[in-house]
Short mmCIF file of C-alpha atoms and ligand atoms in Angstrom, two decimals:
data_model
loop_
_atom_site.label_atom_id
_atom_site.label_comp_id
_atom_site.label_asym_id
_atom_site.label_seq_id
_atom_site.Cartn_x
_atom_site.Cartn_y
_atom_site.Cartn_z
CA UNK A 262 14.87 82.96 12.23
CA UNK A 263 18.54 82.21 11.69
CA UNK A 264 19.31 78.81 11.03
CA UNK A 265 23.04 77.44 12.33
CA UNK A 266 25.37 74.21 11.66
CA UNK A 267 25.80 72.23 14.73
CA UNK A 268 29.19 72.02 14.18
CA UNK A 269 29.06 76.41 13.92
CA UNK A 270 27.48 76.67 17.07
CA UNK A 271 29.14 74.46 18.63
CA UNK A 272 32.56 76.58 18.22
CA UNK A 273 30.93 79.54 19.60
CA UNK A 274 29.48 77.97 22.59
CA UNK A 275 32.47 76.16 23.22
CA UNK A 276 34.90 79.36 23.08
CA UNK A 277 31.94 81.77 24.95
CA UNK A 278 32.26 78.99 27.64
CA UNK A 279 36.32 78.98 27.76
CA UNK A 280 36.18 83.00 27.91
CA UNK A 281 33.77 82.58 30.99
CA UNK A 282 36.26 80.56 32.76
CA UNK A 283 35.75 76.64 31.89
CA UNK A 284 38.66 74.50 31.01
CA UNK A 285 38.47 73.37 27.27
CA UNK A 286 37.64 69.85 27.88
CA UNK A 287 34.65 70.98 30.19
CA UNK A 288 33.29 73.73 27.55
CA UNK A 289 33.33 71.34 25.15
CA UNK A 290 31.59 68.92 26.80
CA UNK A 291 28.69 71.27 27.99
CA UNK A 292 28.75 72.74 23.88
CA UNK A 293 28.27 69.42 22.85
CA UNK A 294 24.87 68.59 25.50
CA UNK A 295 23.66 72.01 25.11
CA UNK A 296 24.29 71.96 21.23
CA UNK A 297 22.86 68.23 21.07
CA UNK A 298 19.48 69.21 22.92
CA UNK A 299 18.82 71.63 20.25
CA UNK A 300 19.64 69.03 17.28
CA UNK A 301 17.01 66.69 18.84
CA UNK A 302 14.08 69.55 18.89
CA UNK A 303 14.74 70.38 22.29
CA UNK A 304 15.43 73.96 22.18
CA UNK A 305 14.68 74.99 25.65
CA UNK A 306 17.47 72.64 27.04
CA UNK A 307 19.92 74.25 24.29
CA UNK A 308 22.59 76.96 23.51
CA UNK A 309 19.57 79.40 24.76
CA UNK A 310 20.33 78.39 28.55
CA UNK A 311 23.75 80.21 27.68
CA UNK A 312 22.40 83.77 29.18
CA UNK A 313 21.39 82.09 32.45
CA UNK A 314 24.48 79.70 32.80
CA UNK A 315 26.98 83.00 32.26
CA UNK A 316 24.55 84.78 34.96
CA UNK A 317 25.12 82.07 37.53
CA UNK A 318 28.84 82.47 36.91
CA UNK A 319 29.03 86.07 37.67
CA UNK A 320 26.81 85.85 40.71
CA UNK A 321 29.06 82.65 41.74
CA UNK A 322 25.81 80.37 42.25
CA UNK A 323 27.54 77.99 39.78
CA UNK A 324 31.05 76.99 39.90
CA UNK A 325 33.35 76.10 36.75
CA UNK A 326 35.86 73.33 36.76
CA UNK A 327 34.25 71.24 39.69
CA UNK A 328 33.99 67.65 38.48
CA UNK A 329 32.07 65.13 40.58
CA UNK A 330 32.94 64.19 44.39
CA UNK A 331 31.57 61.07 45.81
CA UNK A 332 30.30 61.16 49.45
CA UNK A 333 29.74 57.78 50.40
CA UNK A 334 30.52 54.32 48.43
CA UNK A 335 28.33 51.62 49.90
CA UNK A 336 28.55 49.20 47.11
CA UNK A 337 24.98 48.95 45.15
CA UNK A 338 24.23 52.93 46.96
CA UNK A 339 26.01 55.58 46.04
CA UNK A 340 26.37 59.39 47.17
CA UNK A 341 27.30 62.02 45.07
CA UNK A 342 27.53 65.52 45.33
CA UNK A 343 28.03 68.13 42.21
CA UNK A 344 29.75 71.34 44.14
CA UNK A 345 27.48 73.38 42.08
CA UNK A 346 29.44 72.35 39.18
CA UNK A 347 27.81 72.13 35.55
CA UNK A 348 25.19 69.82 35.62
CA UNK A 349 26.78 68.54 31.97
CA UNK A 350 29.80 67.61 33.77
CA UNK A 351 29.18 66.58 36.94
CA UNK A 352 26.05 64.07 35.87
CA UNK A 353 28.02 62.76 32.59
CA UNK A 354 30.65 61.97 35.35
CA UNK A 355 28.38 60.50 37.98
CA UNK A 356 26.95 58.07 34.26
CA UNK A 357 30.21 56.51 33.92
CA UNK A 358 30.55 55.53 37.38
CA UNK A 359 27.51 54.12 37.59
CA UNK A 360 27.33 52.01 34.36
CA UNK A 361 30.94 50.54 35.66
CA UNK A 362 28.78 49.87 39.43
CA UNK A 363 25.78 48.80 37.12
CA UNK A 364 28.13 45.98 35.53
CA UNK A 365 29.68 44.72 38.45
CA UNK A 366 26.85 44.65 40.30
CA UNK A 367 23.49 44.00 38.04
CA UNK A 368 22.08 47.86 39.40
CA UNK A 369 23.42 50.74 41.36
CA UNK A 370 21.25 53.37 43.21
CA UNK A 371 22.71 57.07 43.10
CA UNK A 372 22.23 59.93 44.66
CA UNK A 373 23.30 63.24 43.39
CA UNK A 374 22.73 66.72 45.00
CA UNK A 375 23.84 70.07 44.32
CA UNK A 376 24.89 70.41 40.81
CA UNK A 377 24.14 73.45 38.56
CA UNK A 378 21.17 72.43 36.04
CA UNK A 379 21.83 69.02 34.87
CA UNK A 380 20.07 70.24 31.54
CA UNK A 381 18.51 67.55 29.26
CA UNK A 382 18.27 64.44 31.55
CA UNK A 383 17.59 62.18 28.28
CA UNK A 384 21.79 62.89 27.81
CA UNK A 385 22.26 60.44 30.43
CA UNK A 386 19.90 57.83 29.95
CA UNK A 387 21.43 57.71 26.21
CA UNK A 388 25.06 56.88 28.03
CA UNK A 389 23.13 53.91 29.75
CA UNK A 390 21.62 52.78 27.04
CA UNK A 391 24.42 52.59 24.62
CA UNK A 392 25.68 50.63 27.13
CA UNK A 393 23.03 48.43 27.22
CA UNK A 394 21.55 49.45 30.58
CA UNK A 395 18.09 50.75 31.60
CA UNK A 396 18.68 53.89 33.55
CA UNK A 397 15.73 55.66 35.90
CA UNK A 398 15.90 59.59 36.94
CA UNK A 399 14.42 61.49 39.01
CA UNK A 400 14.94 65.15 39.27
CA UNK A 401 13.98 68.33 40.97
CA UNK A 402 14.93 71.99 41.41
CA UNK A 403 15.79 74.59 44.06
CA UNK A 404 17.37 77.90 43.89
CA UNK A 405 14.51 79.62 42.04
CA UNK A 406 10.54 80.53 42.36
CA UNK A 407 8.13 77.32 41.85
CA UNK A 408 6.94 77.03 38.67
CA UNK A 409 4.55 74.26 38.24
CA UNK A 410 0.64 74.54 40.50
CA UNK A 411 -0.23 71.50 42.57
CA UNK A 412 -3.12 69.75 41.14
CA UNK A 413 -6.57 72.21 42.34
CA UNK A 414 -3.89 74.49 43.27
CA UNK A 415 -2.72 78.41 41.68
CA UNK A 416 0.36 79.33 42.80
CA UNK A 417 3.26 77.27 41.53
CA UNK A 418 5.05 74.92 44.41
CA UNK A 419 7.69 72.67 42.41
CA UNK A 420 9.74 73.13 39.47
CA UNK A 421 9.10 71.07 36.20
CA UNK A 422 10.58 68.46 37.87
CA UNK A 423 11.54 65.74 34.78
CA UNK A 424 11.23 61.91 35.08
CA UNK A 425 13.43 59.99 32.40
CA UNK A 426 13.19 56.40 31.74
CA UNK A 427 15.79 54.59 29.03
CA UNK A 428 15.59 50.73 28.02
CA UNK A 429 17.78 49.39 25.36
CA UNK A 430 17.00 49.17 21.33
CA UNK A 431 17.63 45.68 19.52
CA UNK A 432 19.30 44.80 16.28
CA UNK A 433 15.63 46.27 14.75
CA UNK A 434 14.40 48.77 16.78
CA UNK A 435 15.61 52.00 18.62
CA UNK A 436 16.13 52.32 22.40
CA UNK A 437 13.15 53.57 24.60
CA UNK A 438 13.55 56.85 25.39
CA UNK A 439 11.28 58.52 28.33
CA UNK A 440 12.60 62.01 29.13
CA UNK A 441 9.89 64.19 30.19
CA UNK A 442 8.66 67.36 32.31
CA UNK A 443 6.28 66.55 34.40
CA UNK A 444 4.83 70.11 34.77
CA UNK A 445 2.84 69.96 30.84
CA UNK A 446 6.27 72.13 29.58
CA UNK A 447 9.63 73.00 30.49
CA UNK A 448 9.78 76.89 31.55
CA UNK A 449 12.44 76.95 28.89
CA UNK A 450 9.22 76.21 26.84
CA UNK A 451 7.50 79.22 27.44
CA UNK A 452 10.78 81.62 27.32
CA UNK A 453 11.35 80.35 23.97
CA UNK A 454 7.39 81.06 22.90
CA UNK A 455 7.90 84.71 24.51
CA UNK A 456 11.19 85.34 22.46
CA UNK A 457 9.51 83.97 19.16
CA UNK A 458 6.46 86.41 20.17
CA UNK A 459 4.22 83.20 20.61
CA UNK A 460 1.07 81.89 23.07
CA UNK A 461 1.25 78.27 24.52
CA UNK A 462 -1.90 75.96 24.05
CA UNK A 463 -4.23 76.55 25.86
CA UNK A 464 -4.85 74.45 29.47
CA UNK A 465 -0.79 74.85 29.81
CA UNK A 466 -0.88 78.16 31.99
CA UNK A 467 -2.81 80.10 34.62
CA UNK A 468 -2.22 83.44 35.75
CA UNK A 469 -1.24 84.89 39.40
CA UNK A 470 -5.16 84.83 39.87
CA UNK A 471 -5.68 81.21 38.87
CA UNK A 472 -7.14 82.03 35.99
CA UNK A 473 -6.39 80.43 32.40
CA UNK A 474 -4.08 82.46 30.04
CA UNK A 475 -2.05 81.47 26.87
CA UNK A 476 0.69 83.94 27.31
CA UNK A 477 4.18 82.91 28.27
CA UNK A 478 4.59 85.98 29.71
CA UNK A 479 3.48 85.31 32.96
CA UNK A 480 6.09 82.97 33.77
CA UNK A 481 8.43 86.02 33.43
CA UNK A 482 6.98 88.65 35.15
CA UNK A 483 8.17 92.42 35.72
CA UNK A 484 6.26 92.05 39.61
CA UNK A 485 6.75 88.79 40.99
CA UNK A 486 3.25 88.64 42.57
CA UNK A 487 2.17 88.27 39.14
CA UNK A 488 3.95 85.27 38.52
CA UNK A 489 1.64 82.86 36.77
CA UNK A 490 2.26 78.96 37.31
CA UNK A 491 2.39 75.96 34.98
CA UNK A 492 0.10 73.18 35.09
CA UNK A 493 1.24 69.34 35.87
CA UNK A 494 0.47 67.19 32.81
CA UNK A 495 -1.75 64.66 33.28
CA UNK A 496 -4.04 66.07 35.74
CA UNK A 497 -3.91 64.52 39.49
CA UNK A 498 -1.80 61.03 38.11
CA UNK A 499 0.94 63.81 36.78
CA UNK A 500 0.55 65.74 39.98
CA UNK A 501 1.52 62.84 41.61
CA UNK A 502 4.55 61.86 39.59
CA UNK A 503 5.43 65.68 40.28
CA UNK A 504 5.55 65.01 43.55
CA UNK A 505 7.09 61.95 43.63
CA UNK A 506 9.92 63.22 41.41
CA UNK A 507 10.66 66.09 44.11
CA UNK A 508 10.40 63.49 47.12
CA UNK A 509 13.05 61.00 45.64
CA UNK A 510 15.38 63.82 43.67
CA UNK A 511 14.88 66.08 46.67
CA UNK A 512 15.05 63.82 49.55
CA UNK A 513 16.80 60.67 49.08
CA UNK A 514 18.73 63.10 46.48
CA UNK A 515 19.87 64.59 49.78
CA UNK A 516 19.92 68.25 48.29
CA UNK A 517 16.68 69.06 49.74
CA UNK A 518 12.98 70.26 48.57
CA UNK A 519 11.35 72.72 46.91
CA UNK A 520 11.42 74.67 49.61
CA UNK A 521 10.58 78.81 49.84
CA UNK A 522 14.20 79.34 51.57
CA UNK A 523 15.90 78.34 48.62
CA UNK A 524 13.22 80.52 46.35
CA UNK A 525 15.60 83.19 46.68
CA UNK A 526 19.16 82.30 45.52
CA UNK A 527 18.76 83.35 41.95
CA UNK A 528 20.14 80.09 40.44
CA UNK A 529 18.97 76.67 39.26
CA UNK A 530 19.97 73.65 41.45
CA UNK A 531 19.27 70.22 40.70
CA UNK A 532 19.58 67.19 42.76
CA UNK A 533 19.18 63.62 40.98
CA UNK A 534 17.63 60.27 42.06
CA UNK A 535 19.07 57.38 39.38
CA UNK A 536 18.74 54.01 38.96
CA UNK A 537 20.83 51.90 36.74
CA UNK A 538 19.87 48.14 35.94
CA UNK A 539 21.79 46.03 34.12
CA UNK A 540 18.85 43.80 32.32
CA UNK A 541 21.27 40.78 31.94
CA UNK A 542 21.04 40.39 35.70
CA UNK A 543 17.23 39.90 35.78
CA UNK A 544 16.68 38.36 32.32
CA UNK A 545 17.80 36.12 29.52
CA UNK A 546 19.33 38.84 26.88
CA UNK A 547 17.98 36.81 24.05
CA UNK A 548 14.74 36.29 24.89
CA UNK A 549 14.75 40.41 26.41
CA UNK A 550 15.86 41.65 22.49
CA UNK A 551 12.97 39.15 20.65
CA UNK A 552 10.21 40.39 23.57
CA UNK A 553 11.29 44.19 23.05
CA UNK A 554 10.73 43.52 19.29
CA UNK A 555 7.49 41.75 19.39
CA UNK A 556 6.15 44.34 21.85
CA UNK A 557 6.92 47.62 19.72
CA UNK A 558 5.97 45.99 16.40
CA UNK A 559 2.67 45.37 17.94
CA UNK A 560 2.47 48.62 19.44
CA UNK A 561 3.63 50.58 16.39
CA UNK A 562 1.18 47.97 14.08
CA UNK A 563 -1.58 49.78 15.81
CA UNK A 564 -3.70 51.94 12.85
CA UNK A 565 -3.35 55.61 13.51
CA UNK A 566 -6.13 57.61 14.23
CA UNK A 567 -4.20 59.85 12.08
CA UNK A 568 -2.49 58.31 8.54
CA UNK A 569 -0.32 61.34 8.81
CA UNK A 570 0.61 60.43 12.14
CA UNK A 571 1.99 57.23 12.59
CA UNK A 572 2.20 55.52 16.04
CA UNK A 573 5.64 56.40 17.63
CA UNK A 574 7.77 55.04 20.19
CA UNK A 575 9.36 57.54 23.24
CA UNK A 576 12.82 58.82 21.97
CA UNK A 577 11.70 58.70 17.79
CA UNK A 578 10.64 62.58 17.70
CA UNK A 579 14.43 63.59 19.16
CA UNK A 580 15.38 60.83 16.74
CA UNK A 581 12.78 62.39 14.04
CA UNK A 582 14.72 66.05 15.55
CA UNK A 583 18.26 65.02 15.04
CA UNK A 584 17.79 64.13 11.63
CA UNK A 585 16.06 66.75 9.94
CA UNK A 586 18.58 69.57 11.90
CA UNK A 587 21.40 67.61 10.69
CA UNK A 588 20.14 68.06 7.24
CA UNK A 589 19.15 71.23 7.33
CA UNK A 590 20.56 73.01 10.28
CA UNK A 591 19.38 74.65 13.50
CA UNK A 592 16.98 77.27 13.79
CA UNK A 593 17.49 79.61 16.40
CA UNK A 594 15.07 83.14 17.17
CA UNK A 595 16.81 86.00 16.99
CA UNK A 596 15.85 87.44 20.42
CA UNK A 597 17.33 83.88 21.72
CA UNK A 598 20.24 84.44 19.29
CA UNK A 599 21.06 88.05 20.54
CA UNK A 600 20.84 86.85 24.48
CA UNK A 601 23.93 85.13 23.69
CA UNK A 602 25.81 87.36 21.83
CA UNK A 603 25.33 89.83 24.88
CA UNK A 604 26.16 87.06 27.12
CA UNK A 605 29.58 86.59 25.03
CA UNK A 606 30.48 90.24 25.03
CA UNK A 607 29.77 89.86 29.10
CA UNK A 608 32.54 87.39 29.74
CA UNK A 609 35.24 89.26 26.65
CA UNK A 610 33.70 87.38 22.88
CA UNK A 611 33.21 90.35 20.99
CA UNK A 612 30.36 89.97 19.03
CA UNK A 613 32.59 90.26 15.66
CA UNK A 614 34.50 87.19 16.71
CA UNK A 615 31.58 85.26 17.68
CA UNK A 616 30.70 85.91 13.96
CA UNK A 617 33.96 85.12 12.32
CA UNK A 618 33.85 81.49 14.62
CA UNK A 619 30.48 80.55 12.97
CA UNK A 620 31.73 81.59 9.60
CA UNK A 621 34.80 79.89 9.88
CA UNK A 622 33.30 76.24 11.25
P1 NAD B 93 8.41 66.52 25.33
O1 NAD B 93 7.03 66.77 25.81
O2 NAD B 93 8.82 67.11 24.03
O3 NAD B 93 8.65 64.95 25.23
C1 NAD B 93 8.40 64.11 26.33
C2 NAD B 93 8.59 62.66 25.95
O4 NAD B 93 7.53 62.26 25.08
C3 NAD B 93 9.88 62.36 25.17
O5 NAD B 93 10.43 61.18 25.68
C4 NAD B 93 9.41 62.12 23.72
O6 NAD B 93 10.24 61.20 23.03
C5 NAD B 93 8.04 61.55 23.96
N1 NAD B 93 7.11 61.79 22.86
C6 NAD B 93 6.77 62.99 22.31
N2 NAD B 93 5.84 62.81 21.35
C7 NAD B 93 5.61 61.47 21.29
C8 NAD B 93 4.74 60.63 20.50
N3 NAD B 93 3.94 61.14 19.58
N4 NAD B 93 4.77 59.31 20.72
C9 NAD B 93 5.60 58.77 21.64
N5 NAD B 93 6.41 59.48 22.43
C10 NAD B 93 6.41 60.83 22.25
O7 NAD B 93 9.50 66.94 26.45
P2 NAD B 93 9.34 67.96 27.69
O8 NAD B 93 8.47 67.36 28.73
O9 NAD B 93 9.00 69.29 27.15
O10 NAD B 93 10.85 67.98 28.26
C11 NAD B 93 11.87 68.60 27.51
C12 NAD B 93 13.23 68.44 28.12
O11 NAD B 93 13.33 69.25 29.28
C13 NAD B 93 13.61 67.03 28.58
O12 NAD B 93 14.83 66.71 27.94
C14 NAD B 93 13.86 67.17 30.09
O13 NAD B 93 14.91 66.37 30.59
C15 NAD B 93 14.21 68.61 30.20
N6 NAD B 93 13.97 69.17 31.54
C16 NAD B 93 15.06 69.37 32.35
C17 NAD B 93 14.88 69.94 33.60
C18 NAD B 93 16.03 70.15 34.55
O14 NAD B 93 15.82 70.67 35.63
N7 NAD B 93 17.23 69.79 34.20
C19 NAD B 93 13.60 70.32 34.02
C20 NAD B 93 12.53 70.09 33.15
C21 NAD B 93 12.71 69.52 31.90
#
């Protein structure tokens, strides 16, 4: 395992990303998300997505240097469209316009289709948050095979389709942050267990057949009819917030559905249902901060089962994450490692260079 400063990686990802064609401001802003996602444990939404983004470049399924447009302004409802942008762009661009609607108005209702993969959707709950708003997403995927099995079903129909959900910390305790698949992992799950040569627990996966397996491999297969599928978490009740993630993202999103023409396009499209509240239009601020703090003290006061595993709230394991990699740096496999020196070499950063960057951060 090699083990990399943030501030390392982030110089390689940000130059790899200039050499395949983004402005500097933009390549630093997707280094940053892609580089952050890994520094709060969430590896599959990191610098390993580079092979993949690069890919979509070349076959021109995802467009550099396309910032946010906006469709249609109708005050508290707003239409956006991404232009196949990167998702790290566009929906950081789409945050700030919202939060502004959010303050003027007490909430704002958005609609965002067609933007390359928006990547870790907790980024932009995070922007709401430290602005003291709640934010609500809703996202799904086209532009690739289904991944995740309806509940009683085989054969994957939707993507891993993520809800997020952020409320405000107080002076004592850290924001609430939701930010979650809702198939039981991210695909980017099992690609990192198959590059580190690992299985996923068992009741995550089932084979082409329906039939349980541990091994991430069948999400990747060499004959697509053996494509396995991922399970939805929660058994029917996540099925259903599947499916209701890929009926607002995908229809009110406007982009469209999981649908088997776009199965096809070789890419990965999302399209973005979010809800911004500002809480000060619906309650008292004061009394919001001292209810928030009474509520997780009491939840948190609650003895675990475990004494080695204290009760949490959403958002402390990234917080848990960001620490420890800060400290002691960010592990990434080497099969991972060497998908993105190829991908650098691809678009003209010569492996040696890529090397002398993280040596010289
Ligand atoms: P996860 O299972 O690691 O975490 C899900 C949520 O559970 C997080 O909010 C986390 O804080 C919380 N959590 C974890 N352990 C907890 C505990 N003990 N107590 C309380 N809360 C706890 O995340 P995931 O489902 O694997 O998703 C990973 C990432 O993948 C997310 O950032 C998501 O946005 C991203 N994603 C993106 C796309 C896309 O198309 N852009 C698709 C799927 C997933």
């Amino acid at each position: 395992m090699h083990k990399f400063q943030d501030v390392a990686l982030r110089r390689v990802i940000r130059t790899l990303l200039e050499r395949a064609g983004s402005e500097p401001a933009e390549a630093a802003q997707v280094s940053d998300h892609l580089v952050d996602a890994n520094l709060r444990g969430h590896d599959s939404h990191g610098i390993g997505l580079i092979p993949h983004y690069v890919h979509n470049i070349e076959n021109r399924t995802m467009c550099p240097n396309t910032g946010l447009t906006l469709v249609r302004d109708g005050g508290a409802v707003m239409q956006f469209d991404g232009g196949f942008g990167f998702g790290q762009r566009v929906g950081a661009e789409m945050m700030e316009r919202l939060i502004e609607r959010a303050r003027e108005l007490g909430t704002v209702v958005a609609a965002l289709r067609n933007v390359h993969h928006l990547g870790r959707i907790g980024t932009y709950a995070e922007m709401a948050v430290a602005a003291g708003l709640v934010s609500i997403h809703f996202v799904n995927v086209t532009g690739h095979p289904p991944l995740v099995a309806p509940y009683r079903g085989s054969h994957g129909r939707f993507a891993t389709n993520p809800i997020c959900i952020g409320v405000p910390g107080t002076e004592r305790h850290e924001p609430f942050l939701l930010d979650m698949a809702t198939g039981l992992v991210a695909v980017g799950k099992a690609r990192v267990a198959l590059n580190k040569g690992e299985a996923l627990p068992p009741g995550t996966l089932v084979d082409a057949r329906g039939q349980p397996t541990t091994d991430p491999k069948v999400m990747f297969p060499d004959d697509e009819a053996e494509r396995g599928a991922i399970l939805p978490f929660g058994l029917h009740k996540g099925y259903c917030l599947l499916f209701a993630a890929e009926l607002l993202a995908g229809v009110l999103g406007g982009g469209g559905t999981s649908n088997p023409e776009t199965h096809g396009l070789d890419t990965i499209c999302n399209h973005m249902l979010t809800v911004v509240i500002d809480p000060a239009s619906l309650v008292d601020p004061e009394w919001m901060e001292r209810e928030i703090d009474t509520l997780v003290d009491y939840v948190t006061s609650s003895p675990p089962a475990n004494p080695d595993e204290p009760v949490l709230i959403p958002g402390d394991p990234e917080r848990m994450a960001l620490e420890a990699r800060m400290a002691d740096g960010i592990p990434v496999d080497p099969v991972t490692w060497d998908g993105i020196l190829d991908a650098g070499e691809q678009v003209g950063l010569p492996r040696s260079e890529a090397a002398a960057l993280l040596a010289n951060a």
